[in-house]
Amino acid sequence: MTLVQENVYRRTDAGTVGWDDELDAVLLRWHGFATSESFRAHMELCIELLEATGANKMYADARNQGAISDEDKLWSITEWATQADEAGLEALVIVYPESVIAKMSVDSVMEQVDDDIERLITDDVTEGRTWLADRPATATDVVVSELEEPSLDVEPASDTDEKTETIERADDDVPAESDSTLESPAEADADEATTSHSEPEPETDTATADGSSTASTTSPGTSPDPLTVAGIGGIVGLIGVSVMMFVSGQVPALVPNALANAALLLGSVVLGGMALGWLAAKILS
């Protein structure tokens, strides 16, 4: 990870135009989608900064850039590139957008340019910065705060309305986070308090006879279902009669007919067990 010194000329929610101290180059860093008006204004600010500093290099970080319209593509080719060439731009690095559509927009523009500017378009931040650093610079030790305020009317970022001081930014292969989404310390603390909130842990009881610790939780009481308990009672009664008949070797006589006697006995036991189970469940509930 490389810490990059940036002097910000103008930062908006759409992008940052400034000076890269390490590369001695004009910097353009996109934060997200820009309207046609905003896109052109940022690009023209780069021309303004090239002329103000006498720089011949430019580094454009387009990883977070959105797609641009056909009209803006044509403008970039026919007007902006010509102005940049006249302003002294000799070497330009563009780090590809992550968006496939935006990447196609960049490729479409690069295929049609016809000027004397040497360009490198790459996915690799390190490659791009190394390539541009190897090019000779016509301007060094630029401090944009000493320059005049930007003459172009570009809407500033929501958290600033003037040029900011030099900042350090991690410029590695991980996509840069949009400055417009950076949270203030108060917002970060509020988010942390919200996301880290959890239900309080239940209290535990530790009083056991042998002195060991036993955790217990308190949960809302649940009432037994009468029908379930009744069914269990019937099954238990049926099992009990079966065991009794198996042990004694005979069926208690309730009526003279043996088959009817067995059916009547088992049915009575099942119904009795269910009734008792239901009654017990109702009492417990």
PDB file of N, CA, C and O in Angstrom, residues 4-78:
ATOM      1  N   VAL A   4      -0.130   8.296  -0.623  1.00  0.00           N
ATOM      2  CA  VAL A   4       0.059   9.315  -1.642  1.00  0.00           C
ATOM      3  C   VAL A   4      -0.273  10.687  -1.076  1.00  0.00           C
ATOM      4  O   VAL A   4      -1.329  10.869  -0.468  1.00  0.00           O
ATOM      5  N   GLN A   5       0.640  11.639  -1.270  1.00  0.00           N
ATOM      6  CA  GLN A   5       0.398  13.012  -0.847  1.00  0.00           C
ATOM      7  C   GLN A   5      -0.402  13.718  -1.932  1.00  0.00           C
ATOM      8  O   GLN A   5      -0.001  13.767  -3.084  1.00  0.00           O
ATOM      9  N   GLU A   6      -1.556  14.268  -1.553  1.00  0.00           N
ATOM     10  CA  GLU A   6      -2.406  14.966  -2.509  1.00  0.00           C
ATOM     11  C   GLU A   6      -2.702  16.375  -2.018  1.00  0.00           C
ATOM     12  O   GLU A   6      -3.109  16.562  -0.874  1.00  0.00           O
ATOM     13  N   ASN A   7      -2.467  17.354  -2.882  1.00  0.00           N
ATOM     14  CA  ASN A   7      -2.915  18.714  -2.638  1.00  0.00           C
ATOM     15  C   ASN A   7      -4.201  18.903  -3.427  1.00  0.00           C
ATOM     16  O   ASN A   7      -4.208  18.809  -4.656  1.00  0.00           O
ATOM     17  N   VAL A   8      -5.284  19.138  -2.723  1.00  0.00           N
ATOM     18  CA  VAL A   8      -6.589  19.197  -3.368  1.00  0.00           C
ATOM     19  C   VAL A   8      -6.864  20.599  -3.898  1.00  0.00           C
ATOM     20  O   VAL A   8      -6.820  21.585  -3.158  1.00  0.00           O
ATOM     21  N   TYR A   9      -7.137  20.679  -5.187  1.00  0.00           N
ATOM     22  CA  TYR A   9      -7.494  21.940  -5.830  1.00  0.00           C
ATOM     23  C   TYR A   9      -8.990  22.184  -5.708  1.00  0.00           C
ATOM     24  O   TYR A   9      -9.433  23.259  -5.357  1.00  0.00           O
ATOM     25  N   ARG A  10      -9.791  21.158  -5.989  1.00  0.00           N
ATOM     26  CA  ARG A  10     -11.232  21.236  -5.776  1.00  0.00           C
ATOM     27  C   ARG A  10     -11.766  19.798  -5.640  1.00  0.00           C
ATOM     28  O   ARG A  10     -11.472  18.947  -6.459  1.00  0.00           O
ATOM     29  N   ARG A  11     -12.509  19.584  -4.582  1.00  0.00           N
ATOM     30  CA  ARG A  11     -13.104  18.269  -4.354  1.00  0.00           C
ATOM     31  C   ARG A  11     -14.620  18.409  -4.319  1.00  0.00           C
ATOM     32  O   ARG A  11     -15.157  19.263  -3.625  1.00  0.00           O
ATOM     33  N   THR A  12     -15.301  17.562  -5.061  1.00  0.00           N
ATOM     34  CA  THR A  12     -16.752  17.535  -5.096  1.00  0.00           C
ATOM     35  C   THR A  12     -17.227  16.128  -4.827  1.00  0.00           C
ATOM     36  O   THR A  12     -16.419  15.195  -4.681  1.00  0.00           O
ATOM     37  N   ASP A  13     -18.538  15.954  -4.791  1.00  0.00           N
ATOM     38  CA  ASP A  13     -19.071  14.610  -4.589  1.00  0.00           C
ATOM     39  C   ASP A  13     -18.782  13.708  -5.783  1.00  0.00           C
ATOM     40  O   ASP A  13     -18.784  12.488  -5.653  1.00  0.00           O
ATOM     41  N   ALA A  14     -18.524  14.281  -6.946  1.00  0.00           N
ATOM     42  CA  ALA A  14     -18.271  13.484  -8.151  1.00  0.00           C
ATOM     43  C   ALA A  14     -16.798  13.141  -8.323  1.00  0.00           C
ATOM     44  O   ALA A  14     -16.461  12.070  -8.840  1.00  0.00           O
ATOM     45  N   GLY A  15     -15.912  14.040  -7.891  1.00  0.00           N
ATOM     46  CA  GLY A  15     -14.493  13.761  -8.098  1.00  0.00           C
ATOM     47  C   GLY A  15     -13.598  14.778  -7.432  1.00  0.00           C
ATOM     48  O   GLY A  15     -14.050  15.793  -6.889  1.00  0.00           O
ATOM     49  N   THR A  16     -12.291  14.502  -7.481  1.00  0.00           N
ATOM     50  CA  THR A  16     -11.276  15.386  -6.912  1.00  0.00           C
ATOM     51  C   THR A  16     -10.288  15.779  -7.997  1.00  0.00           C
ATOM     52  O   THR A  16      -9.819  14.921  -8.755  1.00  0.00           O
ATOM     53  N   VAL A  17      -9.986  17.066  -8.073  1.00  0.00           N
ATOM     54  CA  VAL A  17      -8.923  17.562  -8.945  1.00  0.00           C
ATOM     55  C   VAL A  17      -7.861  18.156  -8.026  1.00  0.00           C
ATOM     56  O   VAL A  17      -8.178  18.953  -7.136  1.00  0.00           O
ATOM     57  N   GLY A  18      -6.617  17.730  -8.231  1.00  0.00           N
ATOM     58  CA  GLY A  18      -5.567  18.209  -7.346  1.00  0.00           C
ATOM     59  C   GLY A  18      -4.196  17.924  -7.895  1.00  0.00           C
ATOM     60  O   GLY A  18      -4.008  17.747  -9.103  1.00  0.00           O
ATOM     61  N   TRP A  19      -3.226  17.846  -6.977  1.00  0.00           N
ATOM     62  CA  TRP A  19      -1.825  17.664  -7.355  1.00  0.00           C
ATOM     63  C   TRP A  19      -1.262  16.475  -6.607  1.00  0.00           C
ATOM     64  O   TRP A  19      -1.390  16.380  -5.383  1.00  0.00           O
ATOM     65  N   ASP A  20      -0.627  15.558  -7.327  1.00  0.00           N
ATOM     66  CA  ASP A  20       0.001  14.381  -6.735  1.00  0.00           C
ATOM     67  C   ASP A  20       1.482  14.695  -6.525  1.00  0.00           C
ATOM     68  O   ASP A  20       2.249  14.807  -7.498  1.00  0.00           O
ATOM     69  N   ASP A  21       1.880  14.852  -5.265  1.00  0.00           N
ATOM     70  CA  ASP A  21       3.258  15.239  -4.952  1.00  0.00           C
ATOM     71  C   ASP A  21       4.275  14.187  -5.379  1.00  0.00           C
ATOM     72  O   ASP A  21       5.405  14.513  -5.750  1.00  0.00           O
ATOM     73  N   GLU A  22       3.899  12.920  -5.260  1.00  0.00           N
ATOM     74  CA  GLU A  22       4.846  11.853  -5.585  1.00  0.00           C
ATOM     75  C   GLU A  22       5.145  11.789  -7.076  1.00  0.00           C
ATOM     76  O   GLU A  22       6.275  11.510  -7.492  1.00  0.00           O
ATOM     77  N   LEU A  23       4.139  12.040  -7.891  1.00  0.00           N
ATOM     78  CA  LEU A  23       4.288  11.929  -9.344  1.00  0.00           C
ATOM     79  C   LEU A  23       4.582  13.274 -10.006  1.00  0.00           C
ATOM     80  O   LEU A  23       4.923  13.300 -11.193  1.00  0.00           O
ATOM     81  N   ASP A  24       4.452  14.372  -9.250  1.00  0.00           N
ATOM     82  CA  ASP A  24       4.552  15.706  -9.837  1.00  0.00           C
ATOM     83  C   ASP A  24       3.609  15.809 -11.028  1.00  0.00           C
ATOM     84  O   ASP A  24       3.999  16.168 -12.152  1.00  0.00           O
ATOM     85  N   ALA A  25       2.351  15.465 -10.755  1.00  0.00           N
ATOM     86  CA  ALA A  25       1.370  15.404 -11.832  1.00  0.00           C
ATOM     87  C   ALA A  25       0.026  15.925 -11.351  1.00  0.00           C
ATOM     88  O   ALA A  25      -0.298  15.860 -10.160  1.00  0.00           O
ATOM     89  N   VAL A  26      -0.745  16.439 -12.296  1.00  0.00           N
ATOM     90  CA  VAL A  26      -2.121  16.812 -12.008  1.00  0.00           C
ATOM     91  C   VAL A  26      -2.903  15.541 -11.717  1.00  0.00           C
ATOM     92  O   VAL A  26      -2.723  14.512 -12.390  1.00  0.00           O
ATOM     93  N   LEU A  27      -3.770  15.611 -10.724  1.00  0.00           N
ATOM     94  CA  LEU A  27      -4.534  14.436 -10.301  1.00  0.00           C
ATOM     95  C   LEU A  27      -6.017  14.631 -10.598  1.00  0.00           C
ATOM     96  O   LEU A  27      -6.583  15.684 -10.333  1.00  0.00           O
ATOM     97  N   LEU A  28      -6.618  13.590 -11.142  1.00  0.00           N
ATOM     98  CA  LEU A  28      -8.078  13.541 -11.293  1.00  0.00           C
ATOM     99  C   LEU A  28      -8.543  12.209 -10.729  1.00  0.00           C
ATOM    100  O   LEU A  28      -8.157  11.151 -11.227  1.00  0.00           O
ATOM    101  N   ARG A  29      -9.346  12.263  -9.676  1.00  0.00           N
ATOM    102  CA  ARG A  29      -9.842  11.035  -9.056  1.00  0.00           C
ATOM    103  C   ARG A  29     -11.365  11.089  -9.021  1.00  0.00           C
ATOM    104  O   ARG A  29     -11.958  11.955  -8.386  1.00  0.00           O
ATOM    105  N   TRP A  30     -11.984  10.141  -9.716  1.00  0.00           N
ATOM    106  CA  TRP A  30     -13.445  10.083  -9.751  1.00  0.00           C
ATOM    107  C   TRP A  30     -13.979   9.321  -8.553  1.00  0.00           C
ATOM    108  O   TRP A  30     -13.421   8.306  -8.145  1.00  0.00           O
ATOM    109  N   HIS A  31     -15.093   9.822  -7.989  1.00  0.00           N
ATOM    110  CA  HIS A  31     -15.721   9.167  -6.843  1.00  0.00           C
ATOM    111  C   HIS A  31     -16.991   8.423  -7.232  1.00  0.00           C
ATOM    112  O   HIS A  31     -17.520   7.653  -6.425  1.00  0.00           O
ATOM    113  N   GLY A  32     -17.499   8.652  -8.400  1.00  0.00           N
ATOM    114  CA  GLY A  32     -18.749   8.007  -8.808  1.00  0.00           C
ATOM    115  C   GLY A  32     -19.262   8.629 -10.082  1.00  0.00           C
ATOM    116  O   GLY A  32     -18.541   9.327 -10.804  1.00  0.00           O
ATOM    117  N   PHE A  33     -20.533   8.392 -10.366  1.00  0.00           N
ATOM    118  CA  PHE A  33     -21.131   8.916 -11.590  1.00  0.00           C
ATOM    119  C   PHE A  33     -21.157  10.444 -11.557  1.00  0.00           C
ATOM    120  O   PHE A  33     -21.437  11.057 -10.529  1.00  0.00           O
ATOM    121  N   ALA A  34     -20.864  11.036 -12.709  1.00  0.00           N
ATOM    122  CA  ALA A  34     -20.918  12.487 -12.850  1.00  0.00           C
ATOM    123  C   ALA A  34     -21.841  12.836 -14.011  1.00  0.00           C
ATOM    124  O   ALA A  34     -21.818  12.175 -15.055  1.00  0.00           O
ATOM    125  N   THR A  35     -22.650  13.848 -13.812  1.00  0.00           N
ATOM    126  CA  THR A  35     -23.481  14.335 -14.907  1.00  0.00           C
ATOM    127  C   THR A  35     -22.582  14.888 -16.005  1.00  0.00           C
ATOM    128  O   THR A  35     -21.380  15.126 -15.794  1.00  0.00           O
ATOM    129  N   SER A  36     -23.155  15.124 -17.170  1.00  0.00           N
ATOM    130  CA  SER A  36     -22.371  15.657 -18.283  1.00  0.00           C
ATOM    131  C   SER A  36     -21.737  16.989 -17.901  1.00  0.00           C
ATOM    132  O   SER A  36     -20.545  17.222 -18.167  1.00  0.00           O
ATOM    133  N   GLU A  37     -22.494  17.852 -17.260  1.00  0.00           N
ATOM    134  CA  GLU A  37     -21.970  19.153 -16.850  1.00  0.00           C
ATOM    135  C   GLU A  37     -20.826  18.999 -15.844  1.00  0.00           C
ATOM    136  O   GLU A  37     -19.789  19.664 -15.964  1.00  0.00           O
ATOM    137  N   SER A  38     -21.013  18.108 -14.872  1.00  0.00           N
ATOM    138  CA  SER A  38     -19.981  17.902 -13.859  1.00  0.00           C
ATOM    139  C   SER A  38     -18.744  17.243 -14.462  1.00  0.00           C
ATOM    140  O   SER A  38     -17.613  17.600 -14.125  1.00  0.00           O
ATOM    141  N   PHE A  39     -18.951  16.289 -15.361  1.00  0.00           N
ATOM    142  CA  PHE A  39     -17.828  15.604 -16.010  1.00  0.00           C
ATOM    143  C   PHE A  39     -16.945  16.616 -16.742  1.00  0.00           C
ATOM    144  O   PHE A  39     -15.720  16.634 -16.585  1.00  0.00           O
ATOM    145  N   ARG A  40     -17.568  17.459 -17.528  1.00  0.00           N
ATOM    146  CA  ARG A  40     -16.795  18.420 -18.307  1.00  0.00           C
ATOM    147  C   ARG A  40     -16.127  19.462 -17.408  1.00  0.00           C
ATOM    148  O   ARG A  40     -14.994  19.888 -17.672  1.00  0.00           O
ATOM    149  N   ALA A  41     -16.820  19.853 -16.355  1.00  0.00           N
ATOM    150  CA  ALA A  41     -16.240  20.844 -15.447  1.00  0.00           C
ATOM    151  C   ALA A  41     -14.979  20.308 -14.774  1.00  0.00           C
ATOM    152  O   ALA A  41     -13.979  21.025 -14.640  1.00  0.00           O
ATOM    153  N   HIS A  42     -15.008  19.056 -14.360  1.00  0.00           N
ATOM    154  CA  HIS A  42     -13.822  18.461 -13.729  1.00  0.00           C
ATOM    155  C   HIS A  42     -12.675  18.338 -14.732  1.00  0.00           C
ATOM    156  O   HIS A  42     -11.511  18.588 -14.395  1.00  0.00           O
ATOM    157  N   MET A  43     -12.999  17.931 -15.939  1.00  0.00           N
ATOM    158  CA  MET A  43     -11.964  17.799 -16.967  1.00  0.00           C
ATOM    159  C   MET A  43     -11.357  19.167 -17.295  1.00  0.00           C
ATOM    160  O   MET A  43     -10.141  19.297 -17.494  1.00  0.00           O
ATOM    161  N   GLU A  44     -12.183  20.216 -17.325  1.00  0.00           N
ATOM    162  CA  GLU A  44     -11.677  21.562 -17.602  1.00  0.00           C
ATOM    163  C   GLU A  44     -10.844  22.094 -16.438  1.00  0.00           C
ATOM    164  O   GLU A  44      -9.895  22.869 -16.639  1.00  0.00           O
ATOM    165  N   LEU A  45     -11.190  21.678 -15.218  1.00  0.00           N
ATOM    166  CA  LEU A  45     -10.364  22.061 -14.071  1.00  0.00           C
ATOM    167  C   LEU A  45      -8.951  21.484 -14.206  1.00  0.00           C
ATOM    168  O   LEU A  45      -7.973  22.108 -13.778  1.00  0.00           O
ATOM    169  N   CYS A  46      -8.863  20.298 -14.774  1.00  0.00           N
ATOM    170  CA  CYS A  46      -7.536  19.691 -15.000  1.00  0.00           C
ATOM    171  C   CYS A  46      -6.728  20.536 -15.974  1.00  0.00           C
ATOM    172  O   CYS A  46      -5.515  20.743 -15.779  1.00  0.00           O
ATOM    173  N   ILE A  47      -7.384  21.031 -17.030  1.00  0.00           N
ATOM    174  CA  ILE A  47      -6.702  21.917 -17.979  1.00  0.00           C
ATOM    175  C   ILE A  47      -6.228  23.186 -17.253  1.00  0.00           C
ATOM    176  O   ILE A  47      -5.084  23.643 -17.418  1.00  0.00           O
ATOM    177  N   GLU A  48      -7.095  23.723 -16.432  1.00  0.00           N
ATOM    178  CA  GLU A  48      -6.768  24.935 -15.679  1.00  0.00           C
ATOM    179  C   GLU A  48      -5.562  24.710 -14.780  1.00  0.00           C
ATOM    180  O   GLU A  48      -4.676  25.570 -14.667  1.00  0.00           O
ATOM    181  N   LEU A  49      -5.507  23.546 -14.132  1.00  0.00           N
ATOM    182  CA  LEU A  49      -4.401  23.255 -13.220  1.00  0.00           C
ATOM    183  C   LEU A  49      -3.116  22.974 -13.998  1.00  0.00           C
ATOM    184  O   LEU A  49      -2.022  23.326 -13.544  1.00  0.00           O
ATOM    185  N   LEU A  50      -3.219  22.350 -15.160  1.00  0.00           N
ATOM    186  CA  LEU A  50      -2.044  22.137 -16.017  1.00  0.00           C
ATOM    187  C   LEU A  50      -1.427  23.480 -16.399  1.00  0.00           C
ATOM    188  O   LEU A  50      -0.200  23.661 -16.336  1.00  0.00           O
ATOM    189  N   GLU A  51      -2.272  24.412 -16.771  1.00  0.00           N
ATOM    190  CA  GLU A  51      -1.788  25.731 -17.190  1.00  0.00           C
ATOM    191  C   GLU A  51      -1.228  26.514 -15.999  1.00  0.00           C
ATOM    192  O   GLU A  51      -0.205  27.210 -16.129  1.00  0.00           O
ATOM    193  N   ALA A  52      -1.873  26.385 -14.841  1.00  0.00           N
ATOM    194  CA  ALA A  52      -1.438  27.152 -13.668  1.00  0.00           C
ATOM    195  C   ALA A  52      -0.099  26.664 -13.128  1.00  0.00           C
ATOM    196  O   ALA A  52       0.683  27.447 -12.582  1.00  0.00           O
ATOM    197  N   THR A  53       0.174  25.384 -13.260  1.00  0.00           N
ATOM    198  CA  THR A  53       1.397  24.807 -12.692  1.00  0.00           C
ATOM    199  C   THR A  53       2.502  24.607 -13.723  1.00  0.00           C
ATOM    200  O   THR A  53       3.660  24.415 -13.360  1.00  0.00           O
ATOM    201  N   GLY A  54       2.140  24.591 -14.992  1.00  0.00           N
ATOM    202  CA  GLY A  54       3.118  24.284 -16.031  1.00  0.00           C
ATOM    203  C   GLY A  54       3.470  22.812 -16.066  1.00  0.00           C
ATOM    204  O   GLY A  54       4.541  22.423 -16.546  1.00  0.00           O
ATOM    205  N   ALA A  55       2.577  21.968 -15.545  1.00  0.00           N
ATOM    206  CA  ALA A  55       2.836  20.526 -15.478  1.00  0.00           C
ATOM    207  C   ALA A  55       2.674  19.874 -16.842  1.00  0.00           C
ATOM    208  O   ALA A  55       1.981  20.387 -17.726  1.00  0.00           O
ATOM    209  N   ASN A  56       3.325  18.735 -16.998  1.00  0.00           N
ATOM    210  CA  ASN A  56       3.231  17.996 -18.258  1.00  0.00           C
ATOM    211  C   ASN A  56       2.723  16.566 -18.056  1.00  0.00           C
ATOM    212  O   ASN A  56       2.710  15.770 -18.988  1.00  0.00           O
ATOM    213  N   LYS A  57       2.313  16.247 -16.796  1.00  0.00           N
ATOM    214  CA  LYS A  57       1.843  14.886 -16.515  1.00  0.00           C
ATOM    215  C   LYS A  57       0.500  14.936 -15.789  1.00  0.00           C
ATOM    216  O   LYS A  57       0.204  15.886 -15.050  1.00  0.00           O
ATOM    217  N   MET A  58      -0.278  13.865 -15.993  1.00  0.00           N
ATOM    218  CA  MET A  58      -1.593  13.798 -15.349  1.00  0.00           C
ATOM    219  C   MET A  58      -1.899  12.345 -15.002  1.00  0.00           C
ATOM    220  O   MET A  58      -1.639  11.435 -15.780  1.00  0.00           O
ATOM    221  N   TYR A  59      -2.458  12.162 -13.806  1.00  0.00           N
ATOM    222  CA  TYR A  59      -2.830  10.833 -13.313  1.00  0.00           C
ATOM    223  C   TYR A  59      -4.338  10.822 -13.058  1.00  0.00           C
ATOM    224  O   TYR A  59      -4.837  11.574 -12.216  1.00  0.00           O
ATOM    225  N   ALA A  60      -5.067   9.991 -13.798  1.00  0.00           N
ATOM    226  CA  ALA A  60      -6.525   9.914 -13.672  1.00  0.00           C
ATOM    227  C   ALA A  60      -6.919   8.565 -13.087  1.00  0.00           C
ATOM    228  O   ALA A  60      -6.747   7.527 -13.733  1.00  0.00           O
ATOM    229  N   ASP A  61      -7.429   8.581 -11.868  1.00  0.00           N
ATOM    230  CA  ASP A  61      -7.901   7.373 -11.209  1.00  0.00           C
ATOM    231  C   ASP A  61      -9.401   7.249 -11.481  1.00  0.00           C
ATOM    232  O   ASP A  61     -10.217   7.919 -10.856  1.00  0.00           O
ATOM    233  N   ALA A  62      -9.747   6.372 -12.418  1.00  0.00           N
ATOM    234  CA  ALA A  62     -11.146   6.253 -12.852  1.00  0.00           C
ATOM    235  C   ALA A  62     -11.809   4.985 -12.335  1.00  0.00           C
ATOM    236  O   ALA A  62     -12.836   4.567 -12.865  1.00  0.00           O
ATOM    237  N   ARG A  63     -11.245   4.382 -11.280  1.00  0.00           N
ATOM    238  CA  ARG A  63     -11.794   3.110 -10.806  1.00  0.00           C
ATOM    239  C   ARG A  63     -13.250   3.216 -10.395  1.00  0.00           C
ATOM    240  O   ARG A  63     -14.021   2.271 -10.559  1.00  0.00           O
ATOM    241  N   ASN A  64     -13.646   4.344  -9.853  1.00  0.00           N
ATOM    242  CA  ASN A  64     -15.028   4.515  -9.407  1.00  0.00           C
ATOM    243  C   ASN A  64     -15.861   5.360 -10.371  1.00  0.00           C
ATOM    244  O   ASN A  64     -16.953   5.790 -10.020  1.00  0.00           O
ATOM    245  N   GLN A  65     -15.343   5.587 -11.549  1.00  0.00           N
ATOM    246  CA  GLN A  65     -16.056   6.424 -12.512  1.00  0.00           C
ATOM    247  C   GLN A  65     -17.241   5.678 -13.115  1.00  0.00           C
ATOM    248  O   GLN A  65     -17.204   4.469 -13.333  1.00  0.00           O
ATOM    249  N   GLY A  66     -18.302   6.413 -13.406  1.00  0.00           N
ATOM    250  CA  GLY A  66     -19.447   5.847 -14.100  1.00  0.00           C
ATOM    251  C   GLY A  66     -19.300   6.021 -15.601  1.00  0.00           C
ATOM    252  O   GLY A  66     -18.355   6.647 -16.096  1.00  0.00           O
ATOM    253  N   ALA A  67     -20.238   5.469 -16.349  1.00  0.00           N
ATOM    254  CA  ALA A  67     -20.195   5.574 -17.804  1.00  0.00           C
ATOM    255  C   ALA A  67     -20.435   7.020 -18.236  1.00  0.00           C
ATOM    256  O   ALA A  67     -21.088   7.803 -17.530  1.00  0.00           O
ATOM    257  N   ILE A  68     -19.888   7.373 -19.392  1.00  0.00           N
ATOM    258  CA  ILE A  68     -20.096   8.722 -19.928  1.00  0.00           C
ATOM    259  C   ILE A  68     -20.877   8.620 -21.228  1.00  0.00           C
ATOM    260  O   ILE A  68     -20.851   7.598 -21.916  1.00  0.00           O
ATOM    261  N   SER A  69     -21.564   9.688 -21.562  1.00  0.00           N
ATOM    262  CA  SER A  69     -22.422   9.691 -22.744  1.00  0.00           C
ATOM    263  C   SER A  69     -21.602   9.779 -24.023  1.00  0.00           C
ATOM    264  O   SER A  69     -20.413  10.142 -24.009  1.00  0.00           O
ATOM    265  N   ASP A  70     -22.245   9.472 -25.150  1.00  0.00           N
ATOM    266  CA  ASP A  70     -21.567   9.563 -26.444  1.00  0.00           C
ATOM    267  C   ASP A  70     -21.131  11.002 -26.724  1.00  0.00           C
ATOM    268  O   ASP A  70     -20.071  11.240 -27.325  1.00  0.00           O
ATOM    269  N   GLU A  71     -21.953  11.966 -26.315  1.00  0.00           N
ATOM    270  CA  GLU A  71     -21.603  13.367 -26.534  1.00  0.00           C
ATOM    271  C   GLU A  71     -20.345  13.751 -25.760  1.00  0.00           C
ATOM    272  O   GLU A  71     -19.474  14.470 -26.273  1.00  0.00           O
ATOM    273  N   ASP A  72     -20.232  13.246 -24.522  1.00  0.00           N
ATOM    274  CA  ASP A  72     -19.045  13.562 -23.718  1.00  0.00           C
ATOM    275  C   ASP A  72     -17.811  12.820 -24.231  1.00  0.00           C
ATOM    276  O   ASP A  72     -16.682  13.327 -24.110  1.00  0.00           O
ATOM    277  N   LYS A  73     -18.022  11.634 -24.801  1.00  0.00           N
ATOM    278  CA  LYS A  73     -16.896  10.936 -25.432  1.00  0.00           C
ATOM    279  C   LYS A  73     -16.342  11.776 -26.585  1.00  0.00           C
ATOM    280  O   LYS A  73     -15.132  11.975 -26.714  1.00  0.00           O
ATOM    281  N   LEU A  74     -17.252  12.264 -27.434  1.00  0.00           N
ATOM    282  CA  LEU A  74     -16.838  13.064 -28.586  1.00  0.00           C
ATOM    283  C   LEU A  74     -16.156  14.349 -28.132  1.00  0.00           C
ATOM    284  O   LEU A  74     -15.131  14.759 -28.691  1.00  0.00           O
ATOM    285  N   TRP A  75     -16.694  14.954 -27.078  1.00  0.00           N
ATOM    286  CA  TRP A  75     -16.088  16.173 -26.533  1.00  0.00           C
ATOM    287  C   TRP A  75     -14.679  15.900 -26.013  1.00  0.00           C
ATOM    288  O   TRP A  75     -13.760  16.700 -26.206  1.00  0.00           O
ATOM    289  N   SER A  76     -14.497  14.751 -25.341  1.00  0.00           N
ATOM    290  CA  SER A  76     -13.171  14.399 -24.805  1.00  0.00           C
ATOM    291  C   SER A  76     -12.150  14.239 -25.918  1.00  0.00           C
ATOM    292  O   SER A  76     -10.973  14.594 -25.760  1.00  0.00           O
ATOM    293  N   ILE A  77     -12.611  13.714 -27.058  1.00  0.00           N
ATOM    294  CA  ILE A  77     -11.697  13.450 -28.171  1.00  0.00           C
ATOM    295  C   ILE A  77     -11.382  14.716 -28.951  1.00  0.00           C
ATOM    296  O   ILE A  77     -10.221  15.010 -29.251  1.00  0.00           O
ATOM    297  N   THR A  78     -12.412  15.462 -29.276  1.00  0.00           N
ATOM    298  CA  THR A  78     -12.245  16.595 -30.180  1.00  0.00           C
ATOM    299  C   THR A  78     -11.831  17.885 -29.487  1.00  0.00           C
ATOM    300  O   THR A  78     -11.126  18.721 -30.072  1.00  0.00           O
TER     301      THR A  78
END
